[in-house]
Coordinates of N, CA and C in Angstrom, one line a residue:
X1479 N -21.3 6.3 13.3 CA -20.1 6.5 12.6 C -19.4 5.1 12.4
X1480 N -18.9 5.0 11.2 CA -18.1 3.7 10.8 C -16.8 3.3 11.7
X1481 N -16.5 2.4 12.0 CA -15.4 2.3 13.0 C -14.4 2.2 11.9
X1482 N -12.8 2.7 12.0 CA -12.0 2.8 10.7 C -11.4 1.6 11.1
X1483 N -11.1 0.8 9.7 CA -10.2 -0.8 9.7 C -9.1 -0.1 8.9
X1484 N -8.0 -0.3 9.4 CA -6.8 0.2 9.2 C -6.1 -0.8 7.9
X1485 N -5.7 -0.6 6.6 CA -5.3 -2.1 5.8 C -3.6 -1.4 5.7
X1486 N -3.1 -2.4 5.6 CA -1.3 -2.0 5.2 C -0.8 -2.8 4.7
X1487 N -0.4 -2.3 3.2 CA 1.0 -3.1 2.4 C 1.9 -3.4 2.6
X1488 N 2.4 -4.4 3.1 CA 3.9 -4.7 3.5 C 4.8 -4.6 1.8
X1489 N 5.6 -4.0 2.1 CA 6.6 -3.7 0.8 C 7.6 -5.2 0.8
X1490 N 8.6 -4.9 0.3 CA 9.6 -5.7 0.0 C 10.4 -5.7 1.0
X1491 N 10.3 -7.1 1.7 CA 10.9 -7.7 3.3 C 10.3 -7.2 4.2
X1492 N 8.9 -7.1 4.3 CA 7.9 -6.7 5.1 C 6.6 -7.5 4.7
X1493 N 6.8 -9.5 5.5 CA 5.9 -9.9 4.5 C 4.5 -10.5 5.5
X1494 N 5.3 -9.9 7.5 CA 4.2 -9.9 8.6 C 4.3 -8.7 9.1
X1495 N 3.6 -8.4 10.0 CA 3.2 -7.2 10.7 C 3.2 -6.9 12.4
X1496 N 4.6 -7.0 13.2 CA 5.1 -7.1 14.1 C 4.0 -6.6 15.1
X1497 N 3.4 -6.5 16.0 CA 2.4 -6.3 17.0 C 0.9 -7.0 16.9
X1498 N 0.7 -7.1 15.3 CA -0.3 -7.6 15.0 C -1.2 -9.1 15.7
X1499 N -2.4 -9.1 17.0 CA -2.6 -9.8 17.4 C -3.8 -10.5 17.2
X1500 N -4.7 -11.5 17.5 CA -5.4 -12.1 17.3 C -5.8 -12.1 15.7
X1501 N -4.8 -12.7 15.2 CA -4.7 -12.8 13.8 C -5.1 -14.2 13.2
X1502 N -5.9 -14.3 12.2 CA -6.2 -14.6 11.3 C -6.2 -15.2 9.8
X1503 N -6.0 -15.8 9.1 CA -5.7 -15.7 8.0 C -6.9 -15.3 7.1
X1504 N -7.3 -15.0 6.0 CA -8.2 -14.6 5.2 C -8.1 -14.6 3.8
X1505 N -8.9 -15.4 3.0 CA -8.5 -15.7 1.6 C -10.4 -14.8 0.8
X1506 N -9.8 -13.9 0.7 CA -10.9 -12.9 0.0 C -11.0 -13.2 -2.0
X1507 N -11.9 -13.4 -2.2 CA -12.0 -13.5 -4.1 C -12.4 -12.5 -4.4
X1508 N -11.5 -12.0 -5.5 CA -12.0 -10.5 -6.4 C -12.0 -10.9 -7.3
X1509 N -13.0 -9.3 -8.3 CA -13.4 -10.0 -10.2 C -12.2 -9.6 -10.8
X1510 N -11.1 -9.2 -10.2 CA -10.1 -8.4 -11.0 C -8.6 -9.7 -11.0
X1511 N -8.9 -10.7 -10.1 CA -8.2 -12.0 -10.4 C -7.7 -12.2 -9.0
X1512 N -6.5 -12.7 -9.1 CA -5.8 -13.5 -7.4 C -5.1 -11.8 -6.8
X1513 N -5.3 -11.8 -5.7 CA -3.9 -10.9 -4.8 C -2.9 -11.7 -4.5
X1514 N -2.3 -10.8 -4.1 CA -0.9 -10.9 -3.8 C -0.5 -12.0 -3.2
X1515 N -2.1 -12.4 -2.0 CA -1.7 -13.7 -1.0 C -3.0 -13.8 0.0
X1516 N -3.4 -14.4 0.7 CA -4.1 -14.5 2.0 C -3.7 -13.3 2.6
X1517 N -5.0 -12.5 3.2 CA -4.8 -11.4 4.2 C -4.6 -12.2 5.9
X1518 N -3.9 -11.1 6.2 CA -4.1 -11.6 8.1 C -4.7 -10.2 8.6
X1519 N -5.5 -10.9 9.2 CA -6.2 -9.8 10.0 C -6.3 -9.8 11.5
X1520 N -6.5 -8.8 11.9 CA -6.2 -8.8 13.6 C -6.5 -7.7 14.2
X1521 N -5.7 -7.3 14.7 CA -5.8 -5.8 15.8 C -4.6 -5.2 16.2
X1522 N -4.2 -4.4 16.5 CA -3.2 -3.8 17.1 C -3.8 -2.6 17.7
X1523 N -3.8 -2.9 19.4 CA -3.8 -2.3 20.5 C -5.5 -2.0 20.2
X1524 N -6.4 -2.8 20.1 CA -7.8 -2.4 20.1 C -7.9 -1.8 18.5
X1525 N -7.5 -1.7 17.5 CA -7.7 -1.4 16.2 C -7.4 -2.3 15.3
X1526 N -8.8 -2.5 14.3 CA -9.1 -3.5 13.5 C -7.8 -3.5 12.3
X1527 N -7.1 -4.3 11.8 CA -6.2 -4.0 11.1 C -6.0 -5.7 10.3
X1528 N -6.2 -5.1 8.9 CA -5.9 -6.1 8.0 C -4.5 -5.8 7.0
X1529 N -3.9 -6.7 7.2 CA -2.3 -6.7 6.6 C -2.3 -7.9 4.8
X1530 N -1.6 -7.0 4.1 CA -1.3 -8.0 2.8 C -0.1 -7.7 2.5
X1531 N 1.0 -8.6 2.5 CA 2.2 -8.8 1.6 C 1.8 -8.5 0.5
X1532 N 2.8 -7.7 -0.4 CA 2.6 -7.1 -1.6 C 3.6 -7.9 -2.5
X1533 N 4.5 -8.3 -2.1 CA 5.1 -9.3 -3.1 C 4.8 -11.0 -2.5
X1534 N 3.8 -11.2 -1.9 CA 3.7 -12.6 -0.8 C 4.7 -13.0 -0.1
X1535 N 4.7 -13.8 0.5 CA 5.4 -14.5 1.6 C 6.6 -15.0 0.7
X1536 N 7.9 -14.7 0.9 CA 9.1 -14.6 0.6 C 9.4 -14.6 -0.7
X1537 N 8.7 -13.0 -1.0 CA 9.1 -12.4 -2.4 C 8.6 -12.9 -3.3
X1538 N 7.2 -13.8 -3.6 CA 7.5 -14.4 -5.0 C 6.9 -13.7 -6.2
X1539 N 6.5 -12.6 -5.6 CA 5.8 -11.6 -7.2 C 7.1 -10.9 -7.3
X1540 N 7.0 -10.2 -8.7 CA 7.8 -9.3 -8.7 C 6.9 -8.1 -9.0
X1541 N 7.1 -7.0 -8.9 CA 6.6 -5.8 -8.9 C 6.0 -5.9 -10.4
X1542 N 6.1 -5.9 -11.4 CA 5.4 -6.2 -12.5 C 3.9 -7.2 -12.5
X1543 N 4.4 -8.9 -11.5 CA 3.4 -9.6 -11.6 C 2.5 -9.5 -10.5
X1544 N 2.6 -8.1 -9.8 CA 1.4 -8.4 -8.7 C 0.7 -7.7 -9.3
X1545 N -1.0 -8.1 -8.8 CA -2.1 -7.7 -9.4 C -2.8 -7.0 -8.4
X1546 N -2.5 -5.2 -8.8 CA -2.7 -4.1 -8.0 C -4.3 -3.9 -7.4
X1547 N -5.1 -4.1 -8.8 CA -6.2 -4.1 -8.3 C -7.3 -4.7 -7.4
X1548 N -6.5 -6.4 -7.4 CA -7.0 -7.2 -6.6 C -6.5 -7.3 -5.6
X1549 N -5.4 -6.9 -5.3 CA -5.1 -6.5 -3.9 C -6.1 -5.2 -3.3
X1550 N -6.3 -4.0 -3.6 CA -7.1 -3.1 -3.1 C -8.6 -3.5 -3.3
X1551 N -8.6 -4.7 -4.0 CA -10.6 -5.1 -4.0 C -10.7 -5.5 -2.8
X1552 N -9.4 -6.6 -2.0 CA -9.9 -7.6 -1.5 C -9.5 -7.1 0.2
X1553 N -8.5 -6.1 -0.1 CA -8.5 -4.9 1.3 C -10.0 -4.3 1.5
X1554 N -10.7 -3.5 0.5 CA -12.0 -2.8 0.7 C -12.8 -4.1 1.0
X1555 N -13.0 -5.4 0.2 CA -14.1 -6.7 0.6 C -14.0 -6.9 2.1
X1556 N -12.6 -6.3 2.4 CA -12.3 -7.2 3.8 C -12.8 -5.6 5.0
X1557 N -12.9 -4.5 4.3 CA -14.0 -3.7 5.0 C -12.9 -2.4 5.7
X1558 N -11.9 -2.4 4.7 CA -11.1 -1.4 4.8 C -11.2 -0.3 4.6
X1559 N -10.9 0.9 5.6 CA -11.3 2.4 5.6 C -10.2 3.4 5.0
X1560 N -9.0 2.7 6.0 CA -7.7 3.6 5.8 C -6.7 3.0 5.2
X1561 N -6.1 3.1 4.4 CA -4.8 2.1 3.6 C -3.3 3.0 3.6
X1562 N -2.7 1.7 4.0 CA -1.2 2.7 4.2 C -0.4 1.3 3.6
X1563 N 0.7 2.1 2.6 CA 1.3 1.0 1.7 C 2.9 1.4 2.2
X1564 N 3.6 0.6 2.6 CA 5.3 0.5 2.8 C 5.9 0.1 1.5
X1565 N 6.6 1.1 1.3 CA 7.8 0.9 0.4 C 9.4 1.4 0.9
X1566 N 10.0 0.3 0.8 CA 11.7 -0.1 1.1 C 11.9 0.5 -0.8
X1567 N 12.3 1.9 -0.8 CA 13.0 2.4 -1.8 C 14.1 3.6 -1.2
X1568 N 14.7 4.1 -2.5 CA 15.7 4.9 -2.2 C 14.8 6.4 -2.2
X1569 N 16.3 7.2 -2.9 CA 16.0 8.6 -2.7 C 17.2 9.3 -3.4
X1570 N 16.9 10.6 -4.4 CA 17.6 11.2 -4.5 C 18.6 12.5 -3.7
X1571 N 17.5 12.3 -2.5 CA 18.2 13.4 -2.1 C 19.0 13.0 -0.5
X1572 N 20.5 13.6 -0.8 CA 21.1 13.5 0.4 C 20.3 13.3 2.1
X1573 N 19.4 14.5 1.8 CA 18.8 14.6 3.5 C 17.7 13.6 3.9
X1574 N 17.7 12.6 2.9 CA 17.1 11.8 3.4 C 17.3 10.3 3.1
X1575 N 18.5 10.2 4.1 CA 19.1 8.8 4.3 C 18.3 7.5 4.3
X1576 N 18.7 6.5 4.0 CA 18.1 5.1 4.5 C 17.3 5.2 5.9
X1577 N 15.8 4.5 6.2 CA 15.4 4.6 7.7 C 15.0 5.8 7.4
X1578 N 14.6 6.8 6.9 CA 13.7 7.8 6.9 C 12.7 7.9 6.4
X1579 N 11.2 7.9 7.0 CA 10.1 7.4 6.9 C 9.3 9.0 5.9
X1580 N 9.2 8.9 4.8 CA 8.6 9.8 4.3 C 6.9 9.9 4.0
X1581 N 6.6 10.8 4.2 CA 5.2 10.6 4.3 C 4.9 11.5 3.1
X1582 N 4.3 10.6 1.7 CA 4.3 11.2 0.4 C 3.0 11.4 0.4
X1583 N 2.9 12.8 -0.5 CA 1.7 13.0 -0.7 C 1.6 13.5 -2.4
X1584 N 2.3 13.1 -2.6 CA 2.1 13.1 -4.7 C 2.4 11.6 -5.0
X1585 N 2.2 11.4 -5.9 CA 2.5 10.3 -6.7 C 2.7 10.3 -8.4
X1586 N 3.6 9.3 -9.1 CA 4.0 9.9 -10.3 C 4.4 8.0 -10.8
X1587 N 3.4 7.7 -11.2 CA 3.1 6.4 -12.0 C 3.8 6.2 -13.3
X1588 N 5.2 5.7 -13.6 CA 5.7 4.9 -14.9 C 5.4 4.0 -14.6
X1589 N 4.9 3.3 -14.5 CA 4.5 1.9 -15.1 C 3.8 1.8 -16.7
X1590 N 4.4 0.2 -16.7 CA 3.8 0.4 -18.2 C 3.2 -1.0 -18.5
X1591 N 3.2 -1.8 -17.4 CA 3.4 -3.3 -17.5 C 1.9 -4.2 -17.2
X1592 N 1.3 -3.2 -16.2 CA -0.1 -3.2 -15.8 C -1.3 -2.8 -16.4
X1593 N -2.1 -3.3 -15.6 CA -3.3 -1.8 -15.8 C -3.5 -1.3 -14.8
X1594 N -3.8 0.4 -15.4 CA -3.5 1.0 -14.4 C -5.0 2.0 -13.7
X1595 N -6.2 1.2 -14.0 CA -6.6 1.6 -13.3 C -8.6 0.5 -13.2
X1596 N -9.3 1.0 -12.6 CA -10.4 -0.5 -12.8 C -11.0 0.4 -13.4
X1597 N -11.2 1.4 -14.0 CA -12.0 1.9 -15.2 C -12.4 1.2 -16.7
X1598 N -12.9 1.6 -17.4 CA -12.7 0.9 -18.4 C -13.9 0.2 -19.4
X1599 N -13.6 -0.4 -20.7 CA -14.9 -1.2 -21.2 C -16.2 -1.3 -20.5
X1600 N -16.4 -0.1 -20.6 CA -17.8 0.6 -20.7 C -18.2 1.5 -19.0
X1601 N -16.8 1.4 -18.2 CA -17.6 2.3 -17.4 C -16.2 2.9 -17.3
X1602 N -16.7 4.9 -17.7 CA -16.0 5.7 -17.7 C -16.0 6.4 -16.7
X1603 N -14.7 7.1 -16.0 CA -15.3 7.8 -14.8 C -13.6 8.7 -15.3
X1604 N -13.3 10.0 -14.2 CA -12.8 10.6 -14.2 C -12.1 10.9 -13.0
X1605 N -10.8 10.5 -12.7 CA -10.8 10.7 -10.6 C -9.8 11.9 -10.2
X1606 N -9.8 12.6 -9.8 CA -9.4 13.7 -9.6 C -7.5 13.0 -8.7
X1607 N -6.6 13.2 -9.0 CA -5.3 12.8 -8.3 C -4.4 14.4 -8.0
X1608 N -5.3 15.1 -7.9 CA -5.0 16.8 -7.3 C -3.9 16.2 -6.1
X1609 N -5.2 15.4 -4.8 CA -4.2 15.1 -3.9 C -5.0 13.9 -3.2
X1610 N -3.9 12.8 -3.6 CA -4.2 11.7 -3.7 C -4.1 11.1 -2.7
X1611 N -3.7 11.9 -1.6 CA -3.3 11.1 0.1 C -3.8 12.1 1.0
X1612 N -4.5 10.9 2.1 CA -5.5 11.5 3.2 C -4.5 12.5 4.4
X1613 N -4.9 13.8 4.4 CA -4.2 14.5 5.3 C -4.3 14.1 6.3
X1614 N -6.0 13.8 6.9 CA -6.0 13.3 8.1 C -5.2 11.8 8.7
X1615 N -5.2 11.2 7.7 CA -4.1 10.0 7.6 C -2.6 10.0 8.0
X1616 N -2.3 11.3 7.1 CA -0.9 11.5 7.3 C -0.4 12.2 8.7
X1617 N -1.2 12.9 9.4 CA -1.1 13.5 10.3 C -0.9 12.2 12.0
X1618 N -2.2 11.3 11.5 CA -2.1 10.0 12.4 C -0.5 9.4 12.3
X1619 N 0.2 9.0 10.8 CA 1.1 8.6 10.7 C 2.1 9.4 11.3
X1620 N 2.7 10.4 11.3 CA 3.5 11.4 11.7 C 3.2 11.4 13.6
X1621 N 2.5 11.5 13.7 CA 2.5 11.3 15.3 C 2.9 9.8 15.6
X1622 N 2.2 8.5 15.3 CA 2.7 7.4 15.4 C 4.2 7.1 15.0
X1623 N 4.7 7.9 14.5 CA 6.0 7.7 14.0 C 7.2 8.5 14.9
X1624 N 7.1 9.8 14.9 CA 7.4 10.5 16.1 C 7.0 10.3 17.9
X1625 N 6.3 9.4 18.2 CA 6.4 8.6 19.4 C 7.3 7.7 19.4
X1626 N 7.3 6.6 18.5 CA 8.5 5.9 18.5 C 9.8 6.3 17.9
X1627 N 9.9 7.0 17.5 CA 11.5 8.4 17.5 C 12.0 7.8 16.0
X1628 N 11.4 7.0 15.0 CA 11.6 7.7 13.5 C 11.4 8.8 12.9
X1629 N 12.8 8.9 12.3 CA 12.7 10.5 11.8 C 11.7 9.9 10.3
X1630 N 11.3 11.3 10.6 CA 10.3 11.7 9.0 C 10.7 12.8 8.0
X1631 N 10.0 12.7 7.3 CA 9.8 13.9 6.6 C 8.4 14.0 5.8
X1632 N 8.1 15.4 5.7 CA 6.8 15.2 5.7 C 6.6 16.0 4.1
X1633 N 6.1 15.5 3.8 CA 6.0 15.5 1.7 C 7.0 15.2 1.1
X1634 N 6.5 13.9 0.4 CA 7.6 13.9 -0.8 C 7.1 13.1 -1.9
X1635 N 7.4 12.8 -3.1 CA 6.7 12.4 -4.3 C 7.6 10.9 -4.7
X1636 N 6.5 9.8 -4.5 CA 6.3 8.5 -4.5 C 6.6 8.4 -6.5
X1637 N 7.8 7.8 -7.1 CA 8.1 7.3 -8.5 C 7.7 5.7 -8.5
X1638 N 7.1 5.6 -9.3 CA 6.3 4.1 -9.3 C 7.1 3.6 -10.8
X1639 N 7.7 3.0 -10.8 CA 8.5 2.5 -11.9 C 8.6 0.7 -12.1
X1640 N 8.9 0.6 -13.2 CA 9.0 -1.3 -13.4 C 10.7 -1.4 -14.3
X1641 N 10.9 -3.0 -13.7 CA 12.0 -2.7 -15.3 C 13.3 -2.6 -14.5
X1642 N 14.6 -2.8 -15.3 CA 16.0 -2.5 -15.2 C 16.1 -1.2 -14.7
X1643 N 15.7 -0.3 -14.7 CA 15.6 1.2 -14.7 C 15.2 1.6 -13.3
X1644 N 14.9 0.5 -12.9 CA 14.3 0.9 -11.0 C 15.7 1.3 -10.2
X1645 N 17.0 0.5 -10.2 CA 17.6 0.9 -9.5 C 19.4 1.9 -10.1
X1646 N 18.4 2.9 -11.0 CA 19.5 3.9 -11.9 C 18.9 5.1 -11.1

């Protein structure tokens, strides 16, 4: 059996990864161009775990100029099983204040500014986004979360947006 390497996006003001030990830096090359930044890799509590800032070390992408795919090439190059991405966003609904950890299992892509996917000029494929997030994943996160006494909530649908229009 494959041993799972845990990878995580640090969102916006999340640009290290607090427990993370015997760490590493890591400069991985992908064909899809630069990521976001040097990975750190390490462990947390006996589990392999490789960390990438998603806007780099003190914000310098903006959500338009990071390059999505080369960030997820150079997570999998670096031998990544499980991927969990942090995002510092809002919410429209009351019952779920700031500091509530939602564990989304839809997603719903405006973007317009990227590409949005490594398909393409000459290889066509078709990917099913029925349900696009690992239950068994989600279930790990929810317990890890509820040990340390953040509230959750469990489904909610992830808006991927660029632009003036992010915070209306």
């Amino acid at each position: 059996m494959t041993r799972a390497v845990l990878g995580i996006i640090g969102g916006s003001g999340i640009y290290d990864l607090p427990g993370l030990e015997k760490v590493r830096r890591r400069r991985v090359r992908s064909p899809w161009g630069e990521p976001s930044g040097a990975l750190r890799v390490g462990e947390i509590a006996g589990m392999p775990v490789v960390f990438l800032a998603r806007h780099d070390e003190g914000h310098r992408l903006s959500p338009s100029d990071i390059n999505y795919r080369a960030n997820i090439d150079v997570l999998k190059r670096a031998g990544v099983t499980d991927l969990v991405s942090l995002s510092a966003c809002g919410s429209f609904k009351e019952e779920l204040p700031p500091g509530t950890f939602v564990l989304v299992d839809q997603f719903v892509d405006r973007t317009f500014n990227r590409q949005s996917s490594f398909f393409g000029k000459g290889c066509v494929a078709h990917v099913s986004m029925a349900h696009p997030v690992s239950p068994r994943l989600r279930i790990h996160l929810a317990a890890a979360a509820e040990a340390e006494g953040i509230a959750i909530a469990r489904g909610g649908t992830y808006v991927c947006m660029e632009g003036p229009q992010f915070s209306t």
